[in-house]
Amino acid sequence: ILICCQQGALLLLYLPLSLSPHLLWSSSIVGFGVDPALRISVFDELTLGEGFDGVTQVQGFHGESRAFHFQGTSREVKAPAEVSKRTVQKLKGKNEFTVLATLKQDHLNSGVILSIHHSEHRFLELESSGQRSEVRLHYRTRSHQDHTEVFPYSLADDQWHKVSIAVSASHVILHVDCNRIYERVVEAPYMDIPEDTSFWLGQRNAAHGFFKGVMQDVEILVMPQGYISQCPDLNRTCPTCNDFHGLVQKIMELQDILAKTSSKLSRAEEKMNGLDGCYCERTCSVKGVVYREDEGWTDGCRNCTCTNGTVQCDAVSCPPPQCPAGTAPAYVKGACCKECLCEWSTLNLNIFPLLRNHGHSITQNTHIRTKTHASHPNKVLLCYFQDRSMHRVVQSEPCPELNCPESEQVALNSRCCKVCRGHDFCSEGHGCVEHSDCVNLEAGDCCVCKDGFRPLRDDNAYCEDIDECAEGKHYCRENTMCVNTPGSFMCICHTGYIRIDDYSCTEHDECLSGLHNCDENALCFNMVGGHSCSCKPGYTGNGTVCKAMCDGLCQNGGTCVSPNNCACQQGFTGERCETDIDECVDGFVECDSKSTCVNLPGWYHCECRDGYHDNGLFSANGESCVDINECKTGRNTCANDTVCFNLEGGYDCRCPHGHNCTGDCIHDNKVKHSGQIWVLDSDRCSVCSCQAGQVMCRRMVCDCDNPNADLFCCPECDPRLSSQCLHQNGLLTFGSGDTWVENCQQCQCLQGQVDCWPLPCPPVDCEFTVVPEGECCPRCVTDPCQADTIRNDITKTCTDEHNISRFSGSSWIKHGTECTLCQCKVGYWQQPQHHNRK
């Protein structure tokens, strides 16, 4: 698509087919009408006809609408809060708008036509200076810097003018009386306007910037080329630069979508490749054995199941046994439920070999019982229960010899032979299994659950953990929390408490121990369960972070390092860093002889003297100043009968040998005779004279003793109190003619009116510039990431981490993160530090 842009450039773009044509051409202007939703009629919004002091309705430039005369300095034409809020809502976030006005400004008046500002920040202000013949547009940039665009033009001539200033992204056009006066590319405005912003008409605030004269048809149109409604003959023929910026932005958004989609697709492919040979299943690991989902097993006398990676166990349920005559239910080693056994006492001897020798088929599950034979006392009857029938056998081997006195020998019903008193039955083998201990008794052994466990069956062979915390069987006292452990419990101290013993805790004084998070400039107060922090007198903050307070705040980028103690930026001094150090006067700087030192707030520069210009290197000490050849460049005033002769820092008009030269001068294409004195047409305060072919101009010498002194050129000679001015802070008073610097502006009081204009800065010829805090003029830097201003060239691109081409100046959130902002800056991309996105 070939685009004709109003800056005279032809732009060739390949656009995605998804881009709609309405991105290129707006339909806000139909014929010469304007969509009412895009129009802000300032007079109607402020209901100006309902009476404001210092404002009266008069005859206007035409009779189709009302006109108002603004006079005096005791007026306050400020929009009500709801009107300001409504206006801000229409302008917020917009980068295309037009300010229109028809006005007749008093001669030499400097005043504000309209102002939308919050505190000291002017988001949109149109000002006309009659004293300096300038039209100024004040706004905020995307980098949150105050910017003033100055257009040399005089509106304060007591004549009617139609004025419009149209903004379309970085494109600004000034029309006066339907003539295009200026067209510029500037840093784009950023209309992120707070809701509690003030909206003033005919003044900046209640004390400054009073417009004097008549205004009519003051409007704000939220659209580009709104001047067409004021001058219909200037119908648009080309899309605006904002249209082009919209196209570029849309392409950047599509690039971002492509990069994100590519990233997601790449991650999805990686996951799919990894899943090809992977079966994901949650398993359970118990005693070194891994069980799969829903797999069950028996753990002692509990039935367990693996459910979603968690082991769940329940006690084995035993049905009541149905035992035949001569048998009774009893526990058997290795079994959880009772089984039917002989009603004799259990024989704890290893007699399986004996039974096998007698031809009996014996297994480990065979249950054996004994009884002394009635007719053979030295023999023992054995019986065993197997295959649902009882079998008997006779043992004939003798008992082992005991190594204890007969008085210590004990006969047991469960054994064939006697044992010594205190015999260790548990060492012969026992059936105490899970969380159960074997205990020796007088005539045998038994199982006892370990501390903190309860039996799963009545012989205590199997036991389970008791949850003392859930059942309230613990001894944890106040300020603690019970935590169950296998066989026991623990008492954990609450946050802010320390342990006294195993069961109780007491309050911990973090302030005394130093284990707190209070700032070093805060006081720590111990509290129940914790502590609180409070900043010391002279500091402010939440206690964990405290910053020093300084009365009146530290100015010019100074930092408050302790109560009422400011650390000043380089170039400033004073208790509040309010005083600029004049490096030129104080001897800190030595400029080259071809230059002169010019002091700036916080800085200085060496400016080339008359007759010299910089060679483009812009050296700090003025060494780059070189002589101007006025003869070759035509910057001389020699008449035709003389010859221009270049000199170092100037020139000379010499008469050729044998000629009779007049010594006249050429000034503004007019002949001025030698010795003639005149006042400049463009500056009534400058007097020029022709001397030997050269024009010499100087400011008029003021003689305040002369009652006829021109007070405009000699404001210092004006003794009237009404000619004094109030400083922006409302605390200082200046006399007429006084000058001062305020917020990077040069201000002057002239006959009671304050006029301020941007402080002139030396030129910088570099790609990357930064304005240090507290200073007003940009300096060159080599690192683009430190720069405030970059000459972005959309013909240059850089490649991001996914090999997607990005335009210079574009920014995007790094894929896979939320807090990393990346920017393309002249051919390479930079990943800055992480920032918390809120």
PDB file of C-alpha atoms in Angstrom, residues 130-392:
ATOM      1  CA  GLY A 130       2.922  38.909  23.058  1.00  0.00           C
ATOM      2  CA  GLN A 131       6.155  39.906  24.771  1.00  0.00           C
ATOM      3  CA  ARG A 132       8.187  37.306  22.848  1.00  0.00           C
ATOM      4  CA  SER A 133       5.827  36.879  19.855  1.00  0.00           C
ATOM      5  CA  GLU A 134       5.399  33.167  20.442  1.00  0.00           C
ATOM      6  CA  VAL A 135       2.648  30.552  20.472  1.00  0.00           C
ATOM      7  CA  ARG A 136       3.443  27.735  22.923  1.00  0.00           C
ATOM      8  CA  LEU A 137       1.989  24.255  23.230  1.00  0.00           C
ATOM      9  CA  HIS A 138       2.642  22.594  26.595  1.00  0.00           C
ATOM     10  CA  TYR A 139       2.035  18.867  27.154  1.00  0.00           C
ATOM     11  CA  ARG A 140       3.396  15.690  28.796  1.00  0.00           C
ATOM     12  CA  THR A 141       5.325  13.035  26.879  1.00  0.00           C
ATOM     13  CA  ARG A 142       5.172   9.268  27.168  1.00  0.00           C
ATOM     14  CA  SER A 143       8.419   9.392  29.165  1.00  0.00           C
ATOM     15  CA  HIS A 144       6.519  11.520  31.730  1.00  0.00           C
ATOM     16  CA  GLN A 145       8.477  14.657  30.876  1.00  0.00           C
ATOM     17  CA  ASP A 146       7.046  18.154  30.514  1.00  0.00           C
ATOM     18  CA  HIS A 147       7.488  19.434  26.970  1.00  0.00           C
ATOM     19  CA  THR A 148       6.943  22.857  25.382  1.00  0.00           C
ATOM     20  CA  GLU A 149       6.789  23.340  21.631  1.00  0.00           C
ATOM     21  CA  VAL A 150       7.407  26.983  20.700  1.00  0.00           C
ATOM     22  CA  PHE A 151       6.104  28.513  17.449  1.00  0.00           C
ATOM     23  CA  PRO A 152       7.438  32.026  16.758  1.00  0.00           C
ATOM     24  CA  TYR A 153       4.302  33.996  15.857  1.00  0.00           C
ATOM     25  CA  SER A 154       2.565  37.051  17.276  1.00  0.00           C
ATOM     26  CA  LEU A 155      -1.144  36.795  18.031  1.00  0.00           C
ATOM     27  CA  ALA A 156      -1.146  39.655  20.552  1.00  0.00           C
ATOM     28  CA  ASP A 157      -1.652  42.464  18.034  1.00  0.00           C
ATOM     29  CA  ASP A 158      -5.221  43.490  18.954  1.00  0.00           C
ATOM     30  CA  GLN A 159      -6.498  41.893  15.723  1.00  0.00           C
ATOM     31  CA  TRP A 160      -8.908  38.992  15.175  1.00  0.00           C
ATOM     32  CA  HIS A 161      -7.281  35.635  14.392  1.00  0.00           C
ATOM     33  CA  LYS A 162      -8.536  32.119  13.811  1.00  0.00           C
ATOM     34  CA  VAL A 163      -6.096  29.775  15.557  1.00  0.00           C
ATOM     35  CA  SER A 164      -5.941  25.978  15.459  1.00  0.00           C
ATOM     36  CA  ILE A 165      -3.300  23.540  16.573  1.00  0.00           C
ATOM     37  CA  ALA A 166      -3.792  19.940  15.445  1.00  0.00           C
ATOM     38  CA  VAL A 167      -1.944  16.974  16.989  1.00  0.00           C
ATOM     39  CA  SER A 168      -1.774  13.545  15.378  1.00  0.00           C
ATOM     40  CA  ALA A 169       0.663  11.353  17.309  1.00  0.00           C
ATOM     41  CA  SER A 170       4.058  12.997  16.705  1.00  0.00           C
ATOM     42  CA  HIS A 171       2.717  15.362  14.016  1.00  0.00           C
ATOM     43  CA  VAL A 172       1.750  18.958  14.971  1.00  0.00           C
ATOM     44  CA  ILE A 173       0.292  21.615  12.639  1.00  0.00           C
ATOM     45  CA  LEU A 174      -0.364  25.262  13.556  1.00  0.00           C
ATOM     46  CA  HIS A 175      -2.869  27.184  11.447  1.00  0.00           C
ATOM     47  CA  VAL A 176      -3.500  30.919  11.822  1.00  0.00           C
ATOM     48  CA  ASP A 177      -6.275  32.506   9.776  1.00  0.00           C
ATOM     49  CA  CYS A 178      -6.559  29.302   7.738  1.00  0.00           C
ATOM     50  CA  ASN A 179      -2.898  29.467   6.735  1.00  0.00           C
ATOM     51  CA  ARG A 180      -0.555  26.653   7.626  1.00  0.00           C
ATOM     52  CA  ILE A 181       2.182  28.431   9.604  1.00  0.00           C
ATOM     53  CA  TYR A 182       4.153  25.507  11.076  1.00  0.00           C
ATOM     54  CA  GLU A 183       4.229  21.753  10.607  1.00  0.00           C
ATOM     55  CA  ARG A 184       6.540  19.740  12.841  1.00  0.00           C
ATOM     56  CA  VAL A 185       7.411  16.260  14.043  1.00  0.00           C
ATOM     57  CA  VAL A 186       7.648  16.278  17.846  1.00  0.00           C
ATOM     58  CA  GLU A 187       7.668  13.798  20.700  1.00  0.00           C
ATOM     59  CA  ALA A 188       4.120  12.475  20.877  1.00  0.00           C
ATOM     60  CA  PRO A 189       1.869  13.702  23.723  1.00  0.00           C
ATOM     61  CA  TYR A 190       0.810  11.231  26.393  1.00  0.00           C
ATOM     62  CA  MET A 191      -2.715  11.939  27.559  1.00  0.00           C
ATOM     63  CA  ASP A 192      -2.790   9.755  30.660  1.00  0.00           C
ATOM     64  CA  ILE A 193      -4.624  12.484  32.557  1.00  0.00           C
ATOM     65  CA  PRO A 194      -5.635  12.015  36.219  1.00  0.00           C
ATOM     66  CA  GLU A 195      -9.341  12.409  36.950  1.00  0.00           C
ATOM     67  CA  ASP A 196      -8.833  15.256  39.470  1.00  0.00           C
ATOM     68  CA  THR A 197      -7.191  17.453  36.816  1.00  0.00           C
ATOM     69  CA  SER A 198      -8.023  21.178  36.678  1.00  0.00           C
ATOM     70  CA  PHE A 199      -9.492  22.792  33.555  1.00  0.00           C
ATOM     71  CA  TRP A 200      -8.995  26.576  33.214  1.00  0.00           C
ATOM     72  CA  LEU A 201      -9.967  29.038  30.498  1.00  0.00           C
ATOM     73  CA  GLY A 202      -8.101  32.289  29.829  1.00  0.00           C
ATOM     74  CA  GLN A 203      -5.563  31.653  32.618  1.00  0.00           C
ATOM     75  CA  ARG A 204      -3.241  28.956  33.981  1.00  0.00           C
ATOM     76  CA  ASN A 205      -4.461  29.244  37.553  1.00  0.00           C
ATOM     77  CA  ALA A 206      -5.787  31.858  39.961  1.00  0.00           C
ATOM     78  CA  ALA A 207      -2.510  33.807  39.936  1.00  0.00           C
ATOM     79  CA  HIS A 208      -0.774  33.426  36.566  1.00  0.00           C
ATOM     80  CA  GLY A 209      -1.160  33.391  32.808  1.00  0.00           C
ATOM     81  CA  PHE A 210      -4.073  35.837  32.446  1.00  0.00           C
ATOM     82  CA  PHE A 211      -5.236  36.200  28.851  1.00  0.00           C
ATOM     83  CA  LYS A 212      -6.495  39.691  28.073  1.00  0.00           C
ATOM     84  CA  GLY A 213      -8.717  40.200  25.081  1.00  0.00           C
ATOM     85  CA  VAL A 214     -11.743  38.602  23.417  1.00  0.00           C
ATOM     86  CA  MET A 215     -12.239  34.891  22.699  1.00  0.00           C
ATOM     87  CA  GLN A 216     -14.887  33.124  20.641  1.00  0.00           C
ATOM     88  CA  ASP A 217     -15.516  29.518  19.503  1.00  0.00           C
ATOM     89  CA  VAL A 218     -12.999  27.876  21.863  1.00  0.00           C
ATOM     90  CA  GLU A 219     -13.265  24.143  21.228  1.00  0.00           C
ATOM     91  CA  ILE A 220     -11.360  20.894  21.582  1.00  0.00           C
ATOM     92  CA  LEU A 221     -12.035  18.288  18.907  1.00  0.00           C
ATOM     93  CA  VAL A 222     -10.883  14.761  19.719  1.00  0.00           C
ATOM     94  CA  MET A 223      -9.804  14.130  16.146  1.00  0.00           C
ATOM     95  CA  PRO A 224      -7.036  15.088  13.729  1.00  0.00           C
ATOM     96  CA  GLN A 225      -7.344  17.967  11.243  1.00  0.00           C
ATOM     97  CA  GLY A 226     -10.106  19.602  13.222  1.00  0.00           C
ATOM     98  CA  TYR A 227      -9.087  22.841  11.566  1.00  0.00           C
ATOM     99  CA  ILE A 228     -11.318  21.765   8.676  1.00  0.00           C
ATOM    100  CA  SER A 229     -14.362  22.674  10.781  1.00  0.00           C
ATOM    101  CA  GLN A 230     -12.840  26.160  11.210  1.00  0.00           C
ATOM    102  CA  CYS A 231     -11.556  26.462   7.645  1.00  0.00           C
ATOM    103  CA  PRO A 232     -13.616  24.141   5.394  1.00  0.00           C
ATOM    104  CA  ASP A 233     -11.479  24.896   2.356  1.00  0.00           C
ATOM    105  CA  LEU A 234      -8.581  23.019   4.012  1.00  0.00           C
ATOM    106  CA  ASN A 235     -10.163  19.625   3.422  1.00  0.00           C
ATOM    107  CA  ARG A 236      -7.866  16.682   4.042  1.00  0.00           C
ATOM    108  CA  THR A 237      -6.415  14.774   1.145  1.00  0.00           C
ATOM    109  CA  CYS A 238      -3.985  12.435   2.884  1.00  0.00           C
ATOM    110  CA  PRO A 239      -4.106  10.150   5.925  1.00  0.00           C
ATOM    111  CA  THR A 240      -2.583  11.569   9.073  1.00  0.00           C
ATOM    112  CA  CYS A 241       0.663  10.487  10.625  1.00  0.00           C
ATOM    113  CA  ASN A 242      -1.382   8.959  13.414  1.00  0.00           C
ATOM    114  CA  ASP A 243      -2.968   6.727  10.780  1.00  0.00           C
ATOM    115  CA  PHE A 244       0.509   5.615   9.794  1.00  0.00           C
ATOM    116  CA  HIS A 245       1.535   5.138  13.426  1.00  0.00           C
ATOM    117  CA  GLY A 246      -1.627   3.069  13.865  1.00  0.00           C
ATOM    118  CA  LEU A 247      -0.562   0.844  11.009  1.00  0.00           C
ATOM    119  CA  VAL A 248       2.901   0.429  12.480  1.00  0.00           C
ATOM    120  CA  GLN A 249       1.410  -0.320  15.894  1.00  0.00           C
ATOM    121  CA  LYS A 250      -0.931  -2.900  14.382  1.00  0.00           C
ATOM    122  CA  ILE A 251       1.993  -4.592  12.662  1.00  0.00           C
ATOM    123  CA  MET A 252       3.893  -4.607  15.965  1.00  0.00           C
ATOM    124  CA  GLU A 253       0.884  -6.201  17.678  1.00  0.00           C
ATOM    125  CA  LEU A 254       0.713  -8.848  14.964  1.00  0.00           C
ATOM    126  CA  GLN A 255       4.437  -9.462  15.430  1.00  0.00           C
ATOM    127  CA  ASP A 256       3.837  -9.932  19.137  1.00  0.00           C
ATOM    128  CA  ILE A 257       0.956 -12.346  18.518  1.00  0.00           C
ATOM    129  CA  LEU A 258       3.148 -14.295  16.074  1.00  0.00           C
ATOM    130  CA  ALA A 259       5.992 -14.476  18.590  1.00  0.00           C
ATOM    131  CA  LYS A 260       3.688 -15.632  21.408  1.00  0.00           C
ATOM    132  CA  THR A 261       2.005 -18.211  19.194  1.00  0.00           C
ATOM    133  CA  SER A 262       5.378 -19.527  18.003  1.00  0.00           C
ATOM    134  CA  SER A 263       6.556 -19.777  21.609  1.00  0.00           C
ATOM    135  CA  LYS A 264       3.433 -21.647  22.722  1.00  0.00           C
ATOM    136  CA  LEU A 265       3.663 -24.013  19.745  1.00  0.00           C
ATOM    137  CA  SER A 266       7.326 -24.727  20.486  1.00  0.00           C
ATOM    138  CA  ARG A 267       6.590 -25.496  24.136  1.00  0.00           C
ATOM    139  CA  ALA A 268       3.635 -27.703  23.155  1.00  0.00           C
ATOM    140  CA  GLU A 269       5.796 -29.676  20.719  1.00  0.00           C
ATOM    141  CA  GLU A 270       8.431 -30.206  23.402  1.00  0.00           C
ATOM    142  CA  LYS A 271       5.799 -31.516  25.824  1.00  0.00           C
ATOM    143  CA  MET A 272       4.251 -33.809  23.222  1.00  0.00           C
ATOM    144  CA  ASN A 273       7.646 -35.234  22.314  1.00  0.00           C
ATOM    145  CA  GLY A 274       8.298 -35.928  25.959  1.00  0.00           C
ATOM    146  CA  LEU A 275       4.915 -37.609  26.446  1.00  0.00           C
ATOM    147  CA  ASP A 276       5.378 -40.121  23.635  1.00  0.00           C
ATOM    148  CA  GLY A 277       7.255 -42.554  25.881  1.00  0.00           C
ATOM    149  CA  CYS A 278       5.794 -41.471  29.182  1.00  0.00           C
ATOM    150  CA  TYR A 279       2.894 -42.846  31.188  1.00  0.00           C
ATOM    151  CA  CYS A 280       2.145 -40.563  34.119  1.00  0.00           C
ATOM    152  CA  GLU A 281       0.740 -42.312  37.158  1.00  0.00           C
ATOM    153  CA  ARG A 282       0.743 -41.438  40.837  1.00  0.00           C
ATOM    154  CA  THR A 283       2.170 -44.282  42.913  1.00  0.00           C
ATOM    155  CA  CYS A 284       2.753 -45.043  46.603  1.00  0.00           C
ATOM    156  CA  SER A 285       6.041 -46.130  48.152  1.00  0.00           C
ATOM    157  CA  VAL A 286       5.823 -48.159  51.387  1.00  0.00           C
ATOM    158  CA  LYS A 287       8.845 -49.760  53.034  1.00  0.00           C
ATOM    159  CA  GLY A 288      10.782 -49.670  49.790  1.00  0.00           C
ATOM    160  CA  VAL A 289       7.964 -51.224  47.747  1.00  0.00           C
ATOM    161  CA  VAL A 290       6.197 -49.155  45.036  1.00  0.00           C
ATOM    162  CA  TYR A 291       2.465 -49.742  44.589  1.00  0.00           C
ATOM    163  CA  ARG A 292       0.458 -48.532  41.597  1.00  0.00           C
ATOM    164  CA  GLU A 293      -2.821 -46.644  41.609  1.00  0.00           C
ATOM    165  CA  ASP A 294      -5.676 -48.633  43.219  1.00  0.00           C
ATOM    166  CA  GLU A 295      -3.304 -51.501  44.037  1.00  0.00           C
ATOM    167  CA  GLY A 296      -3.992 -53.124  47.412  1.00  0.00           C
ATOM    168  CA  TRP A 297      -1.834 -55.018  49.890  1.00  0.00           C
ATOM    169  CA  THR A 298      -1.865 -56.256  53.486  1.00  0.00           C
ATOM    170  CA  ASP A 299       0.367 -54.485  55.946  1.00  0.00           C
ATOM    171  CA  GLY A 300       0.285 -56.481  59.159  1.00  0.00           C
ATOM    172  CA  CYS A 301      -3.333 -56.570  60.208  1.00  0.00           C
ATOM    173  CA  ARG A 302      -4.365 -53.705  57.919  1.00  0.00           C
ATOM    174  CA  ASN A 303      -5.667 -53.727  54.380  1.00  0.00           C
ATOM    175  CA  CYS A 304      -4.079 -50.851  52.440  1.00  0.00           C
ATOM    176  CA  THR A 305      -4.797 -49.263  49.074  1.00  0.00           C
ATOM    177  CA  CYS A 306      -2.880 -46.702  46.966  1.00  0.00           C
ATOM    178  CA  THR A 307      -5.368 -43.927  46.098  1.00  0.00           C
ATOM    179  CA  ASN A 308      -4.161 -40.894  44.093  1.00  0.00           C
ATOM    180  CA  GLY A 309      -0.642 -41.291  45.477  1.00  0.00           C
ATOM    181  CA  THR A 310      -1.813 -41.577  49.109  1.00  0.00           C
ATOM    182  CA  VAL A 311      -1.799 -44.707  51.282  1.00  0.00           C
ATOM    183  CA  GLN A 312      -5.126 -45.478  52.936  1.00  0.00           C
ATOM    184  CA  CYS A 313      -5.322 -48.348  55.441  1.00  0.00           C
ATOM    185  CA  ASP A 314      -8.117 -49.992  57.466  1.00  0.00           C
ATOM    186  CA  ALA A 315      -7.959 -52.749  60.101  1.00  0.00           C
ATOM    187  CA  VAL A 316      -8.586 -56.299  58.833  1.00  0.00           C
ATOM    188  CA  SER A 317     -12.159 -57.363  59.495  1.00  0.00           C
ATOM    189  CA  CYS A 318     -12.300 -60.862  61.072  1.00  0.00           C
ATOM    190  CA  PRO A 319     -15.499 -62.979  60.868  1.00  0.00           C
ATOM    191  CA  PRO A 320     -16.318 -65.051  63.988  1.00  0.00           C
ATOM    192  CA  PRO A 321     -14.827 -68.587  63.537  1.00  0.00           C
ATOM    193  CA  GLN A 322     -17.110 -71.658  63.567  1.00  0.00           C
ATOM    194  CA  CYS A 323     -15.014 -74.180  65.572  1.00  0.00           C
ATOM    195  CA  PRO A 324     -15.796 -77.989  65.954  1.00  0.00           C
ATOM    196  CA  ALA A 325     -16.022 -79.755  69.337  1.00  0.00           C
ATOM    197  CA  GLY A 326     -12.762 -80.025  71.219  1.00  0.00           C
ATOM    198  CA  THR A 327     -11.361 -76.887  69.640  1.00  0.00           C
ATOM    199  CA  ALA A 328     -11.589 -73.175  70.433  1.00  0.00           C
ATOM    200  CA  PRO A 329     -10.744 -69.933  68.533  1.00  0.00           C
ATOM    201  CA  ALA A 330      -7.205 -68.649  69.188  1.00  0.00           C
ATOM    202  CA  TYR A 331      -4.585 -66.411  67.513  1.00  0.00           C
ATOM    203  CA  VAL A 332      -1.854 -68.067  65.532  1.00  0.00           C
ATOM    204  CA  LYS A 333       1.505 -66.508  64.704  1.00  0.00           C
ATOM    205  CA  GLY A 334       1.397 -64.670  61.389  1.00  0.00           C
ATOM    206  CA  ALA A 335      -2.393 -64.554  61.270  1.00  0.00           C
ATOM    207  CA  CYS A 336      -4.580 -61.562  62.067  1.00  0.00           C
ATOM    208  CA  CYS A 337      -7.785 -63.462  62.830  1.00  0.00           C
ATOM    209  CA  LYS A 338      -8.467 -66.255  65.319  1.00  0.00           C
ATOM    210  CA  GLU A 339      -8.486 -69.857  64.159  1.00  0.00           C
ATOM    211  CA  CYS A 340      -9.893 -73.108  65.661  1.00  0.00           C
ATOM    212  CA  LEU A 341      -7.310 -74.940  67.829  1.00  0.00           C
ATOM    213  CA  CYS A 342      -7.228 -77.795  70.442  1.00  0.00           C
ATOM    214  CA  GLU A 343      -8.302 -76.762  73.893  1.00  0.00           C
ATOM    215  CA  TRP A 344      -4.869 -77.617  75.257  1.00  0.00           C
ATOM    216  CA  SER A 345      -2.100 -75.194  75.984  1.00  0.00           C
ATOM    217  CA  THR A 346       0.247 -74.280  73.183  1.00  0.00           C
ATOM    218  CA  LEU A 347       3.512 -76.202  72.935  1.00  0.00           C
ATOM    219  CA  ASN A 348       6.383 -73.816  72.142  1.00  0.00           C
ATOM    220  CA  LEU A 349       8.854 -76.469  71.041  1.00  0.00           C
ATOM    221  CA  ASN A 350      10.141 -77.230  67.602  1.00  0.00           C
ATOM    222  CA  ILE A 351       8.561 -80.664  67.222  1.00  0.00           C
ATOM    223  CA  PHE A 352       7.902 -80.593  63.506  1.00  0.00           C
ATOM    224  CA  PRO A 353      10.805 -83.007  62.810  1.00  0.00           C
ATOM    225  CA  LEU A 354       9.409 -85.382  65.440  1.00  0.00           C
ATOM    226  CA  LEU A 355       5.980 -85.418  63.863  1.00  0.00           C
ATOM    227  CA  ARG A 356       7.448 -85.944  60.425  1.00  0.00           C
ATOM    228  CA  ASN A 357       9.524 -88.877  61.769  1.00  0.00           C
ATOM    229  CA  HIS A 358       6.283 -90.489  62.910  1.00  0.00           C
ATOM    230  CA  GLY A 359       4.934 -90.290  59.394  1.00  0.00           C
ATOM    231  CA  HIS A 360       2.754 -87.202  59.824  1.00  0.00           C
ATOM    232  CA  SER A 361       2.525 -84.654  57.020  1.00  0.00           C
ATOM    233  CA  ILE A 362       3.291 -81.367  58.786  1.00  0.00           C
ATOM    234  CA  THR A 363       3.205 -77.839  57.389  1.00  0.00           C
ATOM    235  CA  GLN A 364       3.969 -74.480  58.886  1.00  0.00           C
ATOM    236  CA  ASN A 365       0.217 -73.899  59.280  1.00  0.00           C
ATOM    237  CA  THR A 366      -0.261 -77.034  61.395  1.00  0.00           C
ATOM    238  CA  HIS A 367      -1.440 -76.166  64.927  1.00  0.00           C
ATOM    239  CA  ILE A 368       0.027 -78.326  67.713  1.00  0.00           C
ATOM    240  CA  ARG A 369      -1.175 -78.958  71.287  1.00  0.00           C
ATOM    241  CA  THR A 370       0.288 -81.196  74.119  1.00  0.00           C
ATOM    242  CA  LYS A 371      -0.945 -83.059  77.218  1.00  0.00           C
ATOM    243  CA  THR A 372       0.770 -85.434  79.715  1.00  0.00           C
ATOM    244  CA  HIS A 373      -0.227 -89.090  79.201  1.00  0.00           C
ATOM    245  CA  ALA A 374      -2.224 -90.415  82.191  1.00  0.00           C
ATOM    246  CA  SER A 375      -0.634 -93.895  82.204  1.00  0.00           C
ATOM    247  CA  HIS A 376       2.842 -92.723  81.229  1.00  0.00           C
ATOM    248  CA  PRO A 377       3.816 -89.632  83.309  1.00  0.00           C
ATOM    249  CA  ASN A 378       7.206 -89.349  81.665  1.00  0.00           C
ATOM    250  CA  LYS A 379       5.593 -89.096  78.261  1.00  0.00           C
ATOM    251  CA  VAL A 380       3.635 -86.297  76.574  1.00  0.00           C
ATOM    252  CA  LEU A 381       0.628 -86.599  74.310  1.00  0.00           C
ATOM    253  CA  LEU A 382       0.853 -84.424  71.191  1.00  0.00           C
ATOM    254  CA  CYS A 383      -2.073 -83.471  69.057  1.00  0.00           C
ATOM    255  CA  TYR A 384      -2.266 -81.369  65.940  1.00  0.00           C
ATOM    256  CA  PHE A 385      -5.175 -80.032  63.958  1.00  0.00           C
ATOM    257  CA  GLN A 386      -4.865 -80.398  60.220  1.00  0.00           C
ATOM    258  CA  ASP A 387      -7.257 -80.923  57.328  1.00  0.00           C
ATOM    259  CA  ARG A 388     -10.244 -80.316  59.633  1.00  0.00           C
ATOM    260  CA  SER A 389      -9.359 -83.349  61.841  1.00  0.00           C
ATOM    261  CA  MET A 390      -7.367 -83.906  65.039  1.00  0.00           C
ATOM    262  CA  HIS A 391      -4.269 -86.146  65.027  1.00  0.00           C
ATOM    263  CA  ARG A 392      -2.314 -87.442  68.076  1.00  0.00           C
TER     264      ARG A 392
END
